[in-house]
Amino acid sequence: MVSVLVVAEIRLYREGLVYALGNRGELEVVGTAQSGDSAALAELQPDVVLVDVATADGLATVQSVVGTVPGAKVVALASPDSDADVIALAEAGAVGYVPRDATLADLETVIMSVARDEALVPPRIAASLFRRLANLAADRSRLETDVHLTSREEEIVELIDEGLSNKEIAQRLSIAVSTVKNHVHSILDKLQVARRGEAVALLRGKHHPARPSAPPGRRYAAR
Amino acid sequence: MRAEEKTHVLLVGMRGILGGIVREIVAQEPDMEIVGELGAMSEDRATGRLARLGVVVVRSDDEPGSVEDVRDLLGRHPQVTILTVQGDGRHGAVYRLRPEKAFIGDLSPASLMTAIRAGAASRALSA
């Protein structure tokens, strides 16, 4: 038996899905919630959380559910939107997607699939996900080929990652604040990003345990 | 419960997850019976099925001129009650066109005023 919790702001969906899914043999609806931060989520620990993301903050709701019940599989129930929207849902942590114009039988099939750790997505969406992966790989490849930070710049990125300000970095490295600013400017320029946080996020791949340590001046992999 | 005592319900445009939900809810009620489904209200012109019905449940979002459809339907079948369900499932409305008699009992100043207020409230509700 797969336990399901329904998260939907709209009452007809929230309570109606209990009627609709409750009659299906393999599923048990263990509760409902109006939002992703409901205490019921952590309390009931369902196998699958069905989230109606058709409302304005649907993406945030998925993220909230994933944070609250990391062990649960999240299925998004959404209006049929662009592929980019579906990819955003996947990046937020959803492992299944059912458009609102699907049938209840389709919904049941997807819930059972994700409960078995399988993904069941329309071929068009699957193609978009593969394209997305290819683009991410291309970005990583570009960084490995094109971006080269000096050892001092690397050092500064690591200190930014620790949360230090420019002034604190200057004190730590015994250099002038203006010198730190110059290094930061150079880092942002090389990585083609606008903010320090983006640079850190982009270069966090260098701390990946699978990558061997490299001498100063090594080339970076993107996240 | 005898079959003739059940409320006969016709579903119109009830597709997708929302349609499935409405279908399941009605089907689980012992005093209601789904007697048919139409893709759109205009299909009734061919079947004439609505004349025998109590309630028509219609999904109302993406049908252009759906209000005109409701007006037209009530004009042809004034005994029917129409319940529209907005496509996102958030709101609904009930349309009825019928003379209604509610017995007031012994008239008194108070019951007369209550009846007038109830009539006004009913008008406000339907506005």
Short mmCIF file of C-alpha atoms in Angstrom, two decimals, chain B residues 8-126:
data_model
loop_
_atom_site.label_atom_id
_atom_site.label_comp_id
_atom_site.label_asym_id
_atom_site.label_seq_id
_atom_site.Cartn_x
_atom_site.Cartn_y
_atom_site.Cartn_z
CA HIS B 8 -30.37 12.56 -11.93
CA VAL B 9 -27.13 14.33 -12.78
CA LEU B 10 -25.69 15.07 -16.17
CA LEU B 11 -22.02 16.02 -16.37
CA VAL B 12 -20.92 18.39 -19.10
CA GLY B 13 -17.32 19.09 -20.09
CA MET B 14 -16.03 17.22 -17.05
CA ARG B 15 -12.61 16.23 -18.29
CA GLY B 16 -9.21 15.86 -16.69
CA ILE B 17 -8.47 15.48 -13.01
CA LEU B 18 -11.22 17.94 -12.05
CA GLY B 19 -13.77 15.96 -14.02
CA GLY B 20 -12.61 12.77 -12.36
CA ILE B 21 -12.98 14.31 -8.93
CA VAL B 22 -16.52 15.55 -9.60
CA ARG B 23 -17.49 12.20 -11.12
CA GLU B 24 -16.20 10.30 -8.07
CA ILE B 25 -17.88 12.63 -5.60
CA VAL B 26 -21.29 12.35 -7.27
CA ALA B 27 -20.96 8.62 -7.87
CA GLN B 28 -20.36 7.96 -4.19
CA GLU B 29 -23.60 9.65 -3.12
CA PRO B 30 -26.41 7.10 -2.76
CA ASP B 31 -29.15 9.60 -3.62
CA MET B 32 -27.54 10.74 -6.86
CA GLU B 33 -27.06 9.05 -10.17
CA ILE B 34 -24.96 10.11 -13.11
CA VAL B 35 -27.23 9.48 -16.07
CA GLY B 36 -24.91 10.74 -18.76
CA GLU B 37 -22.03 12.89 -19.86
CA LEU B 38 -21.68 15.41 -22.64
CA GLY B 39 -18.55 17.01 -24.00
CA ALA B 40 -20.27 20.38 -24.31
CA MET B 41 -23.64 21.87 -23.51
CA SER B 42 -24.44 22.39 -27.17
CA GLU B 43 -24.52 18.62 -27.70
CA ASP B 44 -27.83 18.52 -25.84
CA ARG B 45 -29.59 20.09 -28.79
CA ALA B 46 -29.24 16.77 -30.53
CA THR B 47 -30.18 14.50 -27.66
CA GLY B 48 -32.78 16.45 -25.71
CA ARG B 49 -31.55 14.57 -22.66
CA LEU B 50 -31.69 17.55 -20.33
CA ALA B 51 -35.50 17.64 -20.29
CA ARG B 52 -35.59 14.66 -17.92
CA LEU B 53 -32.90 15.83 -15.55
CA GLY B 54 -32.64 17.43 -12.16
CA VAL B 55 -29.13 18.86 -12.12
CA VAL B 56 -26.58 19.60 -14.80
CA VAL B 57 -23.00 20.05 -13.65
CA VAL B 58 -20.97 22.05 -16.15
CA ARG B 59 -17.33 22.94 -16.28
CA SER B 60 -17.44 26.60 -17.17
CA ASP B 61 -13.95 27.87 -17.88
CA ASP B 62 -12.93 27.61 -21.46
CA GLU B 63 -16.25 27.50 -23.19
CA PRO B 64 -16.76 30.80 -24.97
CA GLY B 65 -20.22 32.17 -24.34
CA SER B 66 -20.88 29.76 -21.48
CA VAL B 67 -23.21 32.27 -19.79
CA GLU B 68 -25.23 32.45 -22.98
CA ASP B 69 -25.29 28.65 -23.02
CA VAL B 70 -26.68 28.63 -19.49
CA ARG B 71 -29.35 31.21 -20.36
CA ASP B 72 -30.30 29.27 -23.44
CA LEU B 73 -30.46 26.00 -21.57
CA LEU B 74 -32.66 27.42 -18.81
CA GLY B 75 -34.94 28.93 -21.42
CA ARG B 76 -35.48 25.53 -23.02
CA HIS B 77 -35.52 23.49 -19.79
CA PRO B 78 -36.68 25.71 -16.90
CA GLN B 79 -36.95 22.74 -14.53
CA VAL B 80 -33.22 22.09 -14.65
CA THR B 81 -30.76 23.34 -12.07
CA ILE B 82 -27.34 24.16 -13.48
CA LEU B 83 -24.24 24.01 -11.35
CA THR B 84 -21.16 25.50 -12.97
CA VAL B 85 -17.71 24.61 -11.74
CA GLN B 86 -14.90 26.99 -12.63
CA GLY B 87 -12.08 25.24 -14.44
CA ASP B 88 -9.50 25.77 -11.72
CA GLY B 89 -11.88 24.19 -9.21
CA ARG B 90 -11.91 27.22 -6.98
CA HIS B 91 -15.45 28.60 -7.43
CA GLY B 92 -18.85 27.53 -8.61
CA ALA B 93 -22.33 28.92 -9.15
CA VAL B 94 -25.89 27.66 -9.19
CA TYR B 95 -28.40 28.82 -11.81
CA ARG B 96 -32.11 28.16 -11.38
CA LEU B 97 -35.13 29.49 -13.17
CA ARG B 98 -38.32 28.51 -11.49
CA PRO B 99 -41.14 29.93 -9.43
CA GLU B 100 -40.70 28.86 -5.85
CA LYS B 101 -43.32 28.77 -3.11
CA ALA B 102 -42.25 28.83 0.51
CA PHE B 103 -45.15 28.64 2.97
CA ILE B 104 -44.86 31.37 5.59
CA GLY B 105 -47.55 30.15 7.96
CA ASP B 106 -49.59 32.50 10.15
CA LEU B 107 -48.74 35.94 8.99
CA SER B 108 -47.52 38.34 11.59
CA PRO B 109 -45.62 41.59 11.35
CA ALA B 110 -42.47 39.71 12.26
CA SER B 111 -42.98 36.85 9.76
CA LEU B 112 -43.90 39.35 7.07
CA MET B 113 -40.67 41.27 7.64
CA THR B 114 -38.69 38.04 7.79
CA ALA B 115 -40.15 36.97 4.47
CA ILE B 116 -39.33 40.31 2.87
CA ARG B 117 -35.78 40.15 4.17
CA ALA B 118 -35.40 36.56 2.98
CA GLY B 119 -36.61 37.60 -0.46
CA ALA B 120 -34.14 40.47 -0.53
CA ALA B 121 -31.31 38.20 0.63
CA SER B 122 -32.17 35.71 -2.07
CA ARG B 123 -32.06 38.44 -4.68
CA ALA B 124 -28.72 39.65 -3.35
CA LEU B 125 -27.36 36.11 -3.41
CA SER B 126 -28.26 35.65 -7.02
#
